[in-house]
GROMACS .gro file of C-alpha atoms in nm:
model
  357
    1MET     CA    1   0.029   0.034  -0.056
    2ALA     CA    2   0.115   0.351  -0.170
    3ALA     CA    3   0.252   0.592   0.183
    4LEU     CA    4   0.077   0.826   0.302
    5ARG     CA    5   0.197   1.181   0.098
    6GLY     CA    6   0.078   1.478   0.295
    7PRO     CA    7  -0.152   1.527   0.602
    8ALA     CA    8  -0.576   1.505   0.491
    9ARG     CA    9  -0.647   1.809   0.504
   10ARG     CA   10  -0.984   1.885   0.740
   11GLY     CA   11  -1.332   1.987   0.584
   12TRP     CA   12  -1.659   2.087   0.688
   13ALA     CA   13  -1.891   1.835   0.912
   14ARG     CA   14  -2.185   1.760   1.016
   15CYS     CA   15  -2.233   1.614   1.288
   16PRO     CA   16  -2.496   1.636   1.595
   17GLN     CA   17  -2.347   1.561   1.923
   18PRO     CA   18  -2.489   1.288   2.145
   19ALA     CA   19  -2.391   1.476   2.558
   20ALA     CA   20  -2.269   1.118   2.684
   21LEU     CA   21  -1.982   1.120   2.375
   22ALA     CA   22  -1.647   1.307   2.460
   23ALA     CA   23  -1.482   1.559   2.213
   24ALA     CA   24  -1.293   1.357   2.052
   25ALA     CA   25  -1.459   1.137   1.911
   26ALA     CA   26  -1.623   1.318   1.779
   27LEU     CA   27  -1.336   1.502   1.664
   28ALA     CA   28  -1.230   1.085   1.575
   29VAL     CA   29  -1.543   1.042   1.336
   30CYS     CA   30  -1.645   1.323   1.280
   31ALA     CA   31  -1.467   1.443   1.079
   32PHE     CA   32  -1.452   1.513   0.709
   33TYR     CA   33  -1.157   1.426   0.503
   34TYR     CA   34  -1.053   1.643   0.136
   35LEU     CA   35  -0.906   1.246   0.062
   36GLY     CA   36  -0.704   1.273  -0.302
   37GLY     CA   37  -0.690   1.670  -0.263
   38GLY     CA   38  -0.338   1.736  -0.137
   39GLY     CA   39  -0.152   1.459  -0.373
   40GLU     CA   40  -0.335   1.142  -0.211
   41THR     CA   41  -0.435   0.895  -0.337
   42PHE     CA   42  -0.677   0.583  -0.320
   43SER     CA   43  -0.367   0.381  -0.105
   44SER     CA   44  -0.386   0.642   0.127
   45ALA     CA   45  -0.789   0.754   0.161
   46THR     CA   46  -0.845   0.361   0.269
   47ARG     CA   47  -0.472   0.410   0.490
   48ARG     CA   48  -0.627   0.717   0.640
   49LEU     CA   49  -0.977   0.574   0.764
   50ARG     CA   50  -0.802   0.290   0.930
   51ALA     CA   51  -0.594   0.564   1.114
   52THR     CA   52  -0.834   0.708   1.236
   53PRO     CA   53  -0.807   0.704   1.639
   54PRO     CA   54  -1.103   0.510   1.867
   55ALA     CA   55  -1.283   0.662   2.140
   56PRO     CA   56  -1.151   0.707   2.421
   57ALA     CA   57  -1.360   0.524   2.648
   58GLY     CA   58  -1.550   0.251   2.573
   59PRO     CA   59  -1.663   0.044   2.220
   60GLY     CA   60  -1.624   0.272   1.979
   61PRO     CA   61  -1.823   0.382   1.706
   62ARG     CA   62  -2.001   0.165   1.444
   63GLY     CA   63  -1.929   0.218   1.125
   64LEU     CA   64  -2.186   0.123   0.782
   65HIS     CA   65  -2.102   0.238   0.467
   66LEU     CA   66  -2.210   0.329   0.115
   67LEU     CA   67  -2.042   0.363  -0.151
   68TRP     CA   68  -2.155   0.521  -0.469
   69MET     CA   69  -1.938   0.632  -0.855
   70PHE     CA   70  -1.944   0.935  -0.942
   71THR     CA   71  -1.792   0.961  -1.269
   72LYS     CA   72  -1.793   1.177  -1.606
   73ALA     CA   73  -1.991   1.441  -1.391
   74GLU     CA   74  -1.861   1.771  -1.568
   75ARG     CA   75  -2.017   1.684  -1.935
   76ASN     CA   76  -2.364   1.518  -1.750
   77PRO     CA   77  -2.610   1.723  -1.592
   78ALA     CA   78  -2.900   1.461  -1.601
   79LEU     CA   79  -2.570   1.261  -1.388
   80ARG     CA   80  -2.584   1.566  -1.173
   81ASP     CA   81  -2.929   1.634  -1.108
   82LYS     CA   82  -2.968   1.267  -1.020
   83ALA     CA   83  -2.706   1.193  -0.735
   84GLN     CA   84  -2.830   1.513  -0.550
   85ALA     CA   85  -3.228   1.359  -0.584
   86ALA     CA   86  -3.082   1.006  -0.424
   87LEU     CA   87  -2.892   1.184  -0.151
   88ARG     CA   88  -3.121   1.422  -0.126
   89SER     CA   89  -3.415   1.133  -0.042
   90LEU     CA   90  -3.101   0.960   0.090
   91LEU     CA   91  -3.151   1.189   0.403
   92ARG     CA   92  -3.486   1.281   0.447
   93HIS     CA   93  -3.534   0.967   0.619
   94GLY     CA   94  -3.172   0.837   0.756
   95ARG     CA   95  -3.114   0.864   1.076
   96LEU     CA   96  -2.881   0.628   1.304
   97ARG     CA   97  -2.806   0.526   1.629
   98ALA     CA   98  -2.623   0.684   1.854
   99ALA     CA   99  -2.285   0.502   1.803
  100GLU     CA  100  -2.376   0.461   1.434
  101VAL     CA  101  -2.184   0.647   1.199
  102LEU     CA  102  -2.254   0.618   0.812
  103HIS     CA  103  -1.858   0.639   0.620
  104LEU     CA  104  -2.043   0.756   0.228
  105HIS     CA  105  -1.718   0.650  -0.078
  106LEU     CA  106  -1.681   0.811  -0.335
  107VAL     CA  107  -1.580   0.622  -0.637
  108THR     CA  108  -1.412   0.915  -0.924
  109GLU     CA  109  -1.213   1.136  -1.060
  110GLY     CA  110  -1.141   1.498  -1.196
  111ALA     CA  111  -1.356   1.723  -1.208
  112SER     CA  112  -1.674   1.569  -1.089
  113ARG     CA  113  -1.459   1.464  -0.752
  114ASP     CA  114  -1.511   1.878  -0.744
  115ILE     CA  115  -1.840   1.824  -0.774
  116GLY     CA  116  -1.949   1.552  -0.638
  117LEU     CA  117  -1.751   1.686  -0.278
  118GLY     CA  118  -1.923   2.052  -0.385
  119LEU     CA  119  -2.335   1.828  -0.346
  120LEU     CA  120  -2.187   1.630  -0.117
  121ARG     CA  121  -2.084   1.931   0.130
  122ASP     CA  122  -2.395   2.147   0.021
  123LEU     CA  123  -2.654   1.827   0.155
  124LEU     CA  124  -2.476   1.676   0.448
  125ARG     CA  125  -2.499   2.006   0.636
  126GLY     CA  126  -2.854   1.936   0.688
  127ALA     CA  127  -2.807   1.527   0.821
  128ALA     CA  128  -2.952   1.374   1.086
  129PHE     CA  129  -2.644   1.158   1.190
  130ARG     CA  130  -2.271   1.161   1.238
  131HIS     CA  131  -2.051   1.107   0.862
  132GLN     CA  132  -1.795   1.052   0.675
  133VAL     CA  133  -1.683   1.097   0.360
  134ILE     CA  134  -1.385   0.959   0.226
  135VAL     CA  135  -1.310   0.995  -0.184
  136HIS     CA  136  -1.126   0.690  -0.402
  137ASP     CA  137  -0.994   0.859  -0.723
  138VAL     CA  138  -1.085   0.601  -0.996
  139ASN     CA  139  -0.755   0.527  -1.197
  140GLU     CA  140  -0.606   0.435  -0.924
  141LEU     CA  141  -0.895   0.114  -0.859
  142THR     CA  142  -0.902   0.043  -1.240
  143GLU     CA  143  -0.505  -0.055  -1.163
  144LYS     CA  144  -0.538  -0.251  -0.850
  145LEU     CA  145  -0.853  -0.468  -1.025
  146PHE     CA  146  -0.760  -0.467  -1.386
  147PRO     CA  147  -0.596  -0.753  -1.319
  148ILE     CA  148  -0.784  -0.962  -1.109
  149VAL     CA  149  -1.116  -0.909  -1.376
  150GLU     CA  150  -0.907  -0.887  -1.703
  151ALA     CA  151  -1.030  -1.148  -1.806
  152MET     CA  152  -1.381  -1.174  -1.762
  153GLN     CA  153  -1.441  -0.802  -1.913
  154LYS     CA  154  -1.422  -0.956  -2.247
  155HIS     CA  155  -1.784  -1.168  -2.199
  156PHE     CA  156  -2.016  -0.887  -1.996
  157SER     CA  157  -1.876  -0.536  -2.150
  158ALA     CA  158  -1.987  -0.393  -2.449
  159GLY     CA  159  -1.799  -0.419  -2.755
  160SER     CA  160  -1.542  -0.667  -2.861
  161GLY     CA  161  -1.270  -0.617  -2.668
  162THR     CA  162  -1.076  -0.607  -2.358
  163TYR     CA  163  -1.098  -0.207  -2.198
  164TYR     CA  164  -0.876  -0.147  -1.923
  165SER     CA  165  -1.126   0.194  -1.819
  166ASP     CA  166  -1.406  -0.105  -1.827
  167SER     CA  167  -1.267  -0.282  -1.544
  168ILE     CA  168  -1.418  -0.027  -1.307
  169PHE     CA  169  -1.753  -0.217  -1.391
  170PHE     CA  170  -1.637  -0.407  -1.168
  171LEU     CA  171  -1.587  -0.283  -0.932
  172SER     CA  172  -1.885  -0.502  -0.708
  173VAL     CA  173  -1.696  -0.813  -0.797
  174ALA     CA  174  -1.336  -0.751  -0.635
  175MET     CA  175  -1.408  -0.478  -0.333
  176HIS     CA  176  -1.321  -0.742  -0.134
  177ARG     CA  177  -0.952  -0.820  -0.224
  178ILE     CA  178  -0.929  -0.334  -0.254
  179MET     CA  179  -1.102  -0.292   0.031
  180PRO     CA  180  -0.879  -0.246   0.364
  181GLN     CA  181  -0.927  -0.585   0.578
  182GLU     CA  182  -1.169  -0.373   0.882
  183ILE     CA  183  -1.449  -0.284   0.646
  184THR     CA  184  -1.644  -0.608   0.686
  185ARG     CA  185  -1.940  -0.485   0.489
  186ILE     CA  186  -2.037  -0.268   0.238
  187ILE     CA  187  -2.349  -0.104   0.038
  188GLN     CA  188  -2.262  -0.017  -0.394
  189VAL     CA  189  -2.551   0.132  -0.492
  190ASP     CA  190  -2.650   0.328  -0.799
  191LEU     CA  191  -2.721   0.697  -0.801
  192ASP     CA  192  -3.060   0.688  -0.985
  193LEU     CA  193  -3.217   0.594  -0.683
  194LYS     CA  194  -3.488   0.727  -0.444
  195TYR     CA  195  -3.514   0.645  -0.103
  196LYS     CA  196  -3.811   0.603   0.072
  197THR     CA  197  -3.716   0.493   0.377
  198ASN     CA  198  -3.453   0.463   0.657
  199ILE     CA  199  -3.109   0.361   0.472
  200ARG     CA  200  -3.027   0.187   0.811
  201ASP     CA  201  -3.325  -0.049   0.734
  202LEU     CA  202  -3.141  -0.126   0.449
  203PHE     CA  203  -2.806  -0.267   0.729
  204ASP     CA  204  -2.979  -0.496   0.841
  205GLU     CA  205  -3.068  -0.694   0.573
  206PHE     CA  206  -2.736  -0.821   0.655
  207ASP     CA  207  -2.842  -1.037   0.959
  208ASN     CA  208  -3.063  -1.157   0.714
  209PHE     CA  209  -2.809  -1.307   0.520
  210PRO     CA  210  -2.778  -1.721   0.437
  211GLU     CA  211  -2.456  -1.944   0.594
  212GLU     CA  212  -2.301  -1.971   0.232
  213ALA     CA  213  -2.424  -1.593   0.066
  214VAL     CA  214  -2.188  -1.302   0.012
  215ILE     CA  215  -2.418  -1.116  -0.139
  216GLY     CA  216  -2.720  -0.977  -0.137
  217ILE     CA  217  -2.922  -0.834  -0.434
  218ALA     CA  218  -3.244  -0.811  -0.561
  219ARG     CA  219  -3.425  -0.969  -0.890
  220GLU     CA  220  -3.413  -0.848  -1.241
  221MET     CA  221  -3.765  -0.748  -1.307
  222GLN     CA  222  -3.786  -0.754  -1.733
  223PRO     CA  223  -3.680  -1.098  -1.832
  224VAL     CA  224  -3.293  -0.937  -1.980
  225TYR     CA  225  -3.219  -1.307  -1.925
  226ARG     CA  226  -3.468  -1.459  -2.067
  227HIS     CA  227  -3.297  -1.277  -2.394
  228THR     CA  228  -2.951  -1.324  -2.291
  229PHE     CA  229  -3.045  -1.691  -2.245
  230TRP     CA  230  -3.176  -1.810  -2.583
  231GLN     CA  231  -2.959  -2.053  -2.647
  232TYR     CA  232  -2.896  -2.240  -2.339
  233ARG     CA  233  -3.303  -2.141  -2.374
  234ARG     CA  234  -3.304  -2.362  -2.651
  235GLU     CA  235  -3.103  -2.657  -2.583
  236ASN     CA  236  -3.249  -2.692  -2.230
  237PRO     CA  237  -3.606  -2.619  -2.263
  238GLN     CA  238  -3.722  -2.738  -1.849
  239THR     CA  239  -3.440  -2.475  -1.758
  240LYS     CA  240  -3.523  -2.235  -1.471
  241VAL     CA  241  -3.285  -2.003  -1.613
  242GLY     CA  242  -3.465  -1.707  -1.725
  243GLU     CA  243  -3.776  -1.769  -1.616
  244PRO     CA  244  -3.996  -1.503  -1.389
  245PRO     CA  245  -4.002  -1.544  -1.029
  246PRO     CA  246  -4.094  -1.639  -0.775
  247ASP     CA  247  -3.995  -2.038  -0.925
  248GLY     CA  248  -3.746  -1.905  -1.214
  249LEU     CA  249  -3.435  -1.742  -1.179
  250PRO     CA  250  -3.433  -1.407  -1.346
  251GLY     CA  251  -3.060  -1.288  -1.285
  252PHE     CA  252  -3.007  -0.992  -1.081
  253ASN     CA  253  -3.013  -0.611  -1.078
  254SER     CA  254  -2.667  -0.435  -0.921
  255GLY     CA  255  -2.847  -0.126  -0.877
  256VAL     CA  256  -2.822  -0.223  -0.497
  257LEU     CA  257  -2.562  -0.478  -0.359
  258LEU     CA  258  -2.450  -0.541  -0.013
  259LEU     CA  259  -2.133  -0.746  -0.031
  260ASN     CA  260  -2.057  -0.899   0.287
  261LEU     CA  261  -1.555  -0.826   0.235
  262GLU     CA  262  -1.558  -1.117   0.558
  263ALA     CA  263  -1.763  -1.347   0.361
  264MET     CA  264  -1.633  -1.303   0.021
  265ARG     CA  265  -1.293  -1.270   0.170
  266GLN     CA  266  -1.308  -1.671   0.282
  267SER     CA  267  -1.598  -1.807   0.071
  268LYS     CA  268  -1.325  -2.045  -0.153
  269LEU     CA  269  -1.598  -2.102  -0.330
  270TYR     CA  270  -1.688  -1.756  -0.456
  271ASN     CA  271  -1.268  -1.704  -0.497
  272GLN     CA  272  -1.264  -1.934  -0.758
  273LEU     CA  273  -1.536  -1.876  -0.975
  274LEU     CA  274  -1.285  -1.488  -1.000
  275GLU     CA  275  -1.058  -1.719  -1.169
  276PRO     CA  276  -1.000  -1.678  -1.604
  277THR     CA  277  -1.038  -2.068  -1.624
  278MET     CA  278  -1.377  -2.079  -1.407
  279VAL     CA  279  -1.548  -1.753  -1.578
  280GLN     CA  280  -1.421  -1.942  -1.924
  281LYS     CA  281  -1.640  -2.250  -1.799
  282LEU     CA  282  -1.964  -2.099  -1.770
  283THR     CA  283  -1.955  -1.889  -1.997
  284GLU     CA  284  -1.958  -2.131  -2.281
  285LYS     CA  285  -2.155  -2.382  -2.091
  286TYR     CA  286  -2.425  -2.094  -2.080
  287HIS     CA  287  -2.327  -1.904  -2.423
  288PHE     CA  288  -2.314  -1.591  -2.198
  289LYS     CA  289  -2.246  -1.205  -2.383
  290GLY     CA  290  -2.311  -0.986  -2.198
  291HIS     CA  291  -2.254  -0.594  -2.115
  292LEU     CA  292  -2.380  -0.483  -1.825
  293GLY     CA  293  -2.108  -0.592  -1.638
  294ASP     CA  294  -2.039  -0.643  -1.305
  295GLN     CA  295  -2.434  -0.774  -1.291
  296ASP     CA  296  -2.401  -1.011  -1.596
  297PHE     CA  297  -2.095  -1.203  -1.353
  298PHE     CA  298  -2.350  -1.175  -1.092
  299THR     CA  299  -2.614  -1.304  -1.222
  300MET     CA  300  -2.391  -1.629  -1.450
  301VAL     CA  301  -2.331  -1.684  -1.086
  302GLY     CA  302  -2.601  -1.671  -0.919
  303MET     CA  303  -2.727  -2.020  -1.200
  304GLU     CA  304  -2.507  -2.175  -1.113
  305HIS     CA  305  -2.463  -2.161  -0.724
  306PRO     CA  306  -2.759  -1.951  -0.624
  307GLU     CA  307  -2.662  -2.046  -0.261
  308LEU     CA  308  -2.390  -1.759  -0.286
  309PHE     CA  309  -2.692  -1.499  -0.301
  310HIS     CA  310  -2.923  -1.323  -0.028
  311VAL     CA  311  -3.209  -1.239  -0.260
  312LEU     CA  312  -3.322  -0.916  -0.150
  313ASP     CA  313  -3.669  -0.791  -0.161
  314CYS     CA  314  -3.795  -0.642  -0.482
  315THR     CA  315  -3.930  -0.333  -0.273
  316TRP     CA  316  -3.560  -0.313  -0.183
  317ASN     CA  317  -3.485  -0.206  -0.596
  318ARG     CA  318  -3.821  -0.189  -0.697
  319GLN     CA  319  -3.646  -0.078  -1.131
  320LEU     CA  320  -3.875   0.189  -1.320
  321CYS     CA  321  -3.792   0.076  -1.681
  322THR     CA  322  -4.003  -0.081  -1.866
  323TRP     CA  323  -3.820  -0.111  -2.215
  324TRP     CA  324  -3.838  -0.435  -2.263
  325LYS     CA  325  -4.208  -0.449  -2.234
  326ASP     CA  326  -4.187  -0.275  -2.641
  327HIS     CA  327  -3.924  -0.391  -2.757
  328GLY     CA  328  -4.018  -0.857  -2.794
  329TYR     CA  329  -4.198  -0.933  -2.503
  330SER     CA  330  -4.512  -0.872  -2.472
  331ASP     CA  331  -4.648  -1.130  -2.393
  332VAL     CA  332  -4.455  -1.176  -2.033
  333PHE     CA  333  -4.327  -0.894  -1.957
  334ASP     CA  334  -4.554  -0.879  -1.637
  335GLN     CA  335  -4.433  -1.181  -1.504
  336TYR     CA  336  -4.081  -0.995  -1.449
  337PHE     CA  337  -4.267  -0.677  -1.341
  338GLN     CA  338  -4.457  -0.668  -1.080
  339CYS     CA  339  -4.343  -0.607  -0.759
  340GLU     CA  340  -4.584  -0.639  -0.418
  341GLY     CA  341  -4.522  -0.447  -0.079
  342GLU     CA  342  -4.427  -0.059  -0.013
  343VAL     CA  343  -4.158   0.055  -0.179
  344ARG     CA  344  -3.845   0.082   0.083
  345ILE     CA  345  -3.601   0.230  -0.330
  346TYR     CA  346  -3.719   0.364  -0.619
  347HIS     CA  347  -3.456   0.256  -0.941
  348GLY     CA  348  -3.507   0.467  -1.290
  349ASN     CA  349  -3.256   0.270  -1.441
  350CYS     CA  350  -3.281   0.363  -1.848
  351ASN     CA  351  -3.396   0.744  -1.725
  352THR     CA  352  -3.693   0.632  -1.623
  353PRO     CA  353  -3.867   0.923  -1.415
  354ILE     CA  354  -3.907   0.817  -1.051
  355PRO     CA  355  -4.272   0.891  -0.898
  356GLU     CA  356  -4.234   1.235  -0.704
  357ASP     CA  357  -4.357   1.193  -0.338
   0.00000   0.00000   0.00000
């Protein structure tokens, strides 16, 4: 891990102070670190997180880790609007327990970093919970990811080649090898979300993981993989692969991901599935060629080893895109798209408007 090349610059923080907390402890967990500035790198950012001193007495705060990717925002005003709307809704409903702090991980680069930090600085002033923002540089991250995911990119990326820059779309697949050991659980979310409930409740889903599960993820709510697995389905007419719920295997949607990093590190099976020979074996078996990055990998692995996944209720990732309804699958579309229960997170994928409050 690279050495620190300069002290982190202490910046703004919004931190409600329970009376029982010592001032030193409050400073330790509520500081905002402008990481990635002053010559610091992804590696120094993660080291700074580890270096945060514990409370002087009693158990330290429990860290809850939430990660967004925020890139190319300088030329994408729609992305900036989505990020602002998502964060506003998260803050509107977000409440943590007294001994908890939310670590917001921002994966970004260049001008996007400045935009993202400005957005966070403005909105987090009104946060009702303690928080810390940690910035990770895309280029630093990609350098670490590429050797791990290079072999799978040709199977799950758009186009015919393997491009170095595409590695970032596989961050969740190998995050257990990237994040420091001290981070044992993290939630990665898309920016086109709207939260209708307390984000704290989503972290409780980790406690519902079956013994062998390493990842929590909701089902895909369109017949995307009915289409992608067409050849395998033709050769295996009785298969559940690509079939709608509740009995079928419709694949996964990676808009909301619960990553039990410690379980991912400990799972011999999961790490074997990252090896190029295993990826090749499964893609050949299922005749799989996708373009959705980590989502495709998790879907394919889930067909072979469903025990690795805790399936989130559809209300945690209520996808709104209906593209496939008008592209050949109107007869079965509703079987995939239906979702009963009070929605907790809306997902406006493929630029679908999210209902107003």
